[in-house]
Amino acid sequence: MSAFSRLGEVVASTEGDVTYALDFGRDEFGIAYVAVRAKAALTVICQRSLEPFQLPVDVDARLGLIVEESEEASLPPGYEALLVEQDGKLDPVATIEDELLLALPLVPVNPDYVLPDDVTGPGEEDTPSPEKSENPFAALRGLIK
């Protein structure tokens, strides 16, 4: 993962591997695309506990290769636009890194982390069930008659 310098700035550790596959081709409409599939277990900081945890990231995207921004409107549904140079070349490492960065949540939270009781207050089983409360409008009912 150390090949991804921008990704290294937002994760807690650059240890680990990224498995990926890039498939280039043209679809039935003649649109050039690259299908990007990548998997990684990224170490990020939980914003609740402030502890590092492993976040599995799975990317599966089809990017339509465009040379001009105006071509984006002609891409079929299911395609994301990827602006490439006039010669059509792209940097595969930067493309994979971009997709991994886009897959990261804005605020990473470890799903296994449980807030302490002093933060959440008493649980449902700890709170006494309220007795049947009186209707506050019951007194008005007598006035109407």
XYZ file of C-alpha atoms in Angstrom:
145
model
C 0.000 0.000 0.000
C 3.000 2.277 0.246
C 2.708 3.010 -3.508
C -0.406 5.079 -2.775
C 0.975 8.312 -1.314
C -2.346 10.200 -1.122
C -4.075 7.227 0.505
C -1.189 6.999 2.989
C -2.049 10.505 4.210
C -5.586 9.526 5.318
C -5.050 6.053 6.780
C -3.468 5.216 10.127
C -1.081 2.654 8.630
C 0.192 1.878 5.155
C 0.769 -1.765 6.071
C -1.170 -4.331 4.085
C -1.917 -5.226 0.511
C -4.360 -4.092 -2.123
C -5.605 -6.662 -4.605
C -6.899 -5.183 -7.823
C -7.846 -5.857 -11.411
C -8.196 -3.423 -14.289
C -10.147 -4.466 -17.372
C -9.974 -2.188 -20.399
C -12.385 -2.410 -23.285
C -15.152 -0.920 -25.389
C -18.825 -1.569 -24.772
C -21.547 -2.193 -27.376
C -21.860 1.592 -27.886
C -18.138 1.955 -28.638
C -17.407 3.741 -25.362
C -13.903 3.110 -24.024
C -13.948 2.090 -20.369
C -11.861 0.668 -17.574
C -13.457 -1.600 -14.979
C -11.704 -1.188 -11.636
C -11.995 -3.825 -8.933
C -9.965 -3.455 -5.765
C -10.033 -4.906 -2.254
C -8.091 -3.795 0.777
C -8.278 -3.783 4.555
C -7.387 -0.201 5.397
C -6.376 0.828 8.896
C -8.289 3.990 9.788
C -9.023 5.846 13.032
C -12.503 5.362 14.508
C -13.993 8.777 15.152
C -15.866 7.517 18.238
C -13.112 5.680 20.078
C -10.109 7.350 18.395
C -8.625 3.852 18.074
C -7.357 2.330 14.818
C -9.415 -0.440 13.210
C -9.422 -2.437 9.993
C -11.983 -1.194 7.464
C -12.610 -3.584 4.579
C -12.940 -1.642 1.327
C -14.339 -3.232 -1.817
C -14.371 -1.214 -5.055
C -16.190 -2.253 -8.217
C -16.529 0.645 -10.652
C -16.812 1.091 -14.404
C -15.172 4.293 -15.575
C -15.949 5.745 -18.980
C -12.781 7.195 -20.468
C -13.429 10.721 -21.759
C -11.062 13.289 -23.219
C -13.319 16.335 -22.786
C -15.719 17.115 -19.965
C -18.578 17.594 -22.449
C -18.426 13.851 -23.236
C -19.597 12.986 -19.726
C -23.251 13.542 -20.650
C -23.032 10.846 -23.342
C -21.962 8.109 -20.913
C -24.604 5.431 -20.320
C -26.033 4.815 -16.830
C -23.694 2.908 -14.523
C -20.565 4.646 -15.789
C -18.506 7.165 -13.889
C -16.464 9.609 -15.930
C -12.671 9.463 -15.928
C -11.000 12.363 -17.680
C -7.842 11.208 -19.489
C -5.196 13.019 -21.519
C -5.670 13.594 -25.256
C -3.570 10.506 -26.026
C -5.955 8.364 -23.924
C -3.296 7.239 -21.457
C -4.009 6.961 -17.763
C -2.002 6.183 -14.671
C -3.310 2.851 -13.303
C -1.885 3.430 -9.795
C -3.567 6.855 -9.560
C -6.845 5.400 -10.860
C -6.884 2.629 -8.233
C -5.885 5.100 -5.517
C -8.679 7.496 -6.546
C -11.286 4.741 -6.294
C -10.012 3.608 -2.868
C -10.118 7.198 -1.607
C -13.673 7.606 -2.887
C -14.706 4.392 -1.116
C -13.556 5.635 2.298
C -16.310 6.987 4.537
C -16.153 10.656 5.452
C -16.286 9.745 9.156
C -14.957 6.226 9.815
C -16.660 4.494 12.729
C -15.782 1.018 13.945
C -19.059 -0.961 13.791
C -17.894 -3.147 16.700
C -17.342 -0.208 19.074
C -19.937 0.248 21.810
C -20.249 3.601 23.563
C -19.651 3.441 27.337
C -22.642 3.627 29.696
C -21.614 7.011 31.084
C -22.005 8.438 27.563
C -25.217 6.684 26.562
C -26.984 6.781 29.939
C -28.967 3.893 31.344
C -30.082 1.226 28.906
C -33.709 0.376 28.230
C -33.636 -2.495 30.695
C -32.314 -0.145 33.414
C -35.071 2.458 33.108
C -38.305 1.728 34.936
C -41.303 1.466 32.681
C -43.576 4.444 33.189
C -46.926 3.834 34.855
C -49.961 4.547 32.760
C -50.079 8.318 32.722
C -53.259 10.245 33.016
C -54.573 12.024 29.993
C -53.839 15.747 30.489
C -57.103 16.604 28.721
C -59.285 14.426 30.993
C -60.193 17.459 33.126
C -61.361 19.340 30.043
C -63.719 16.514 29.184
C -65.686 17.246 32.368
C -65.976 20.959 31.491
C -67.442 20.231 28.078
C -70.451 18.402 29.542
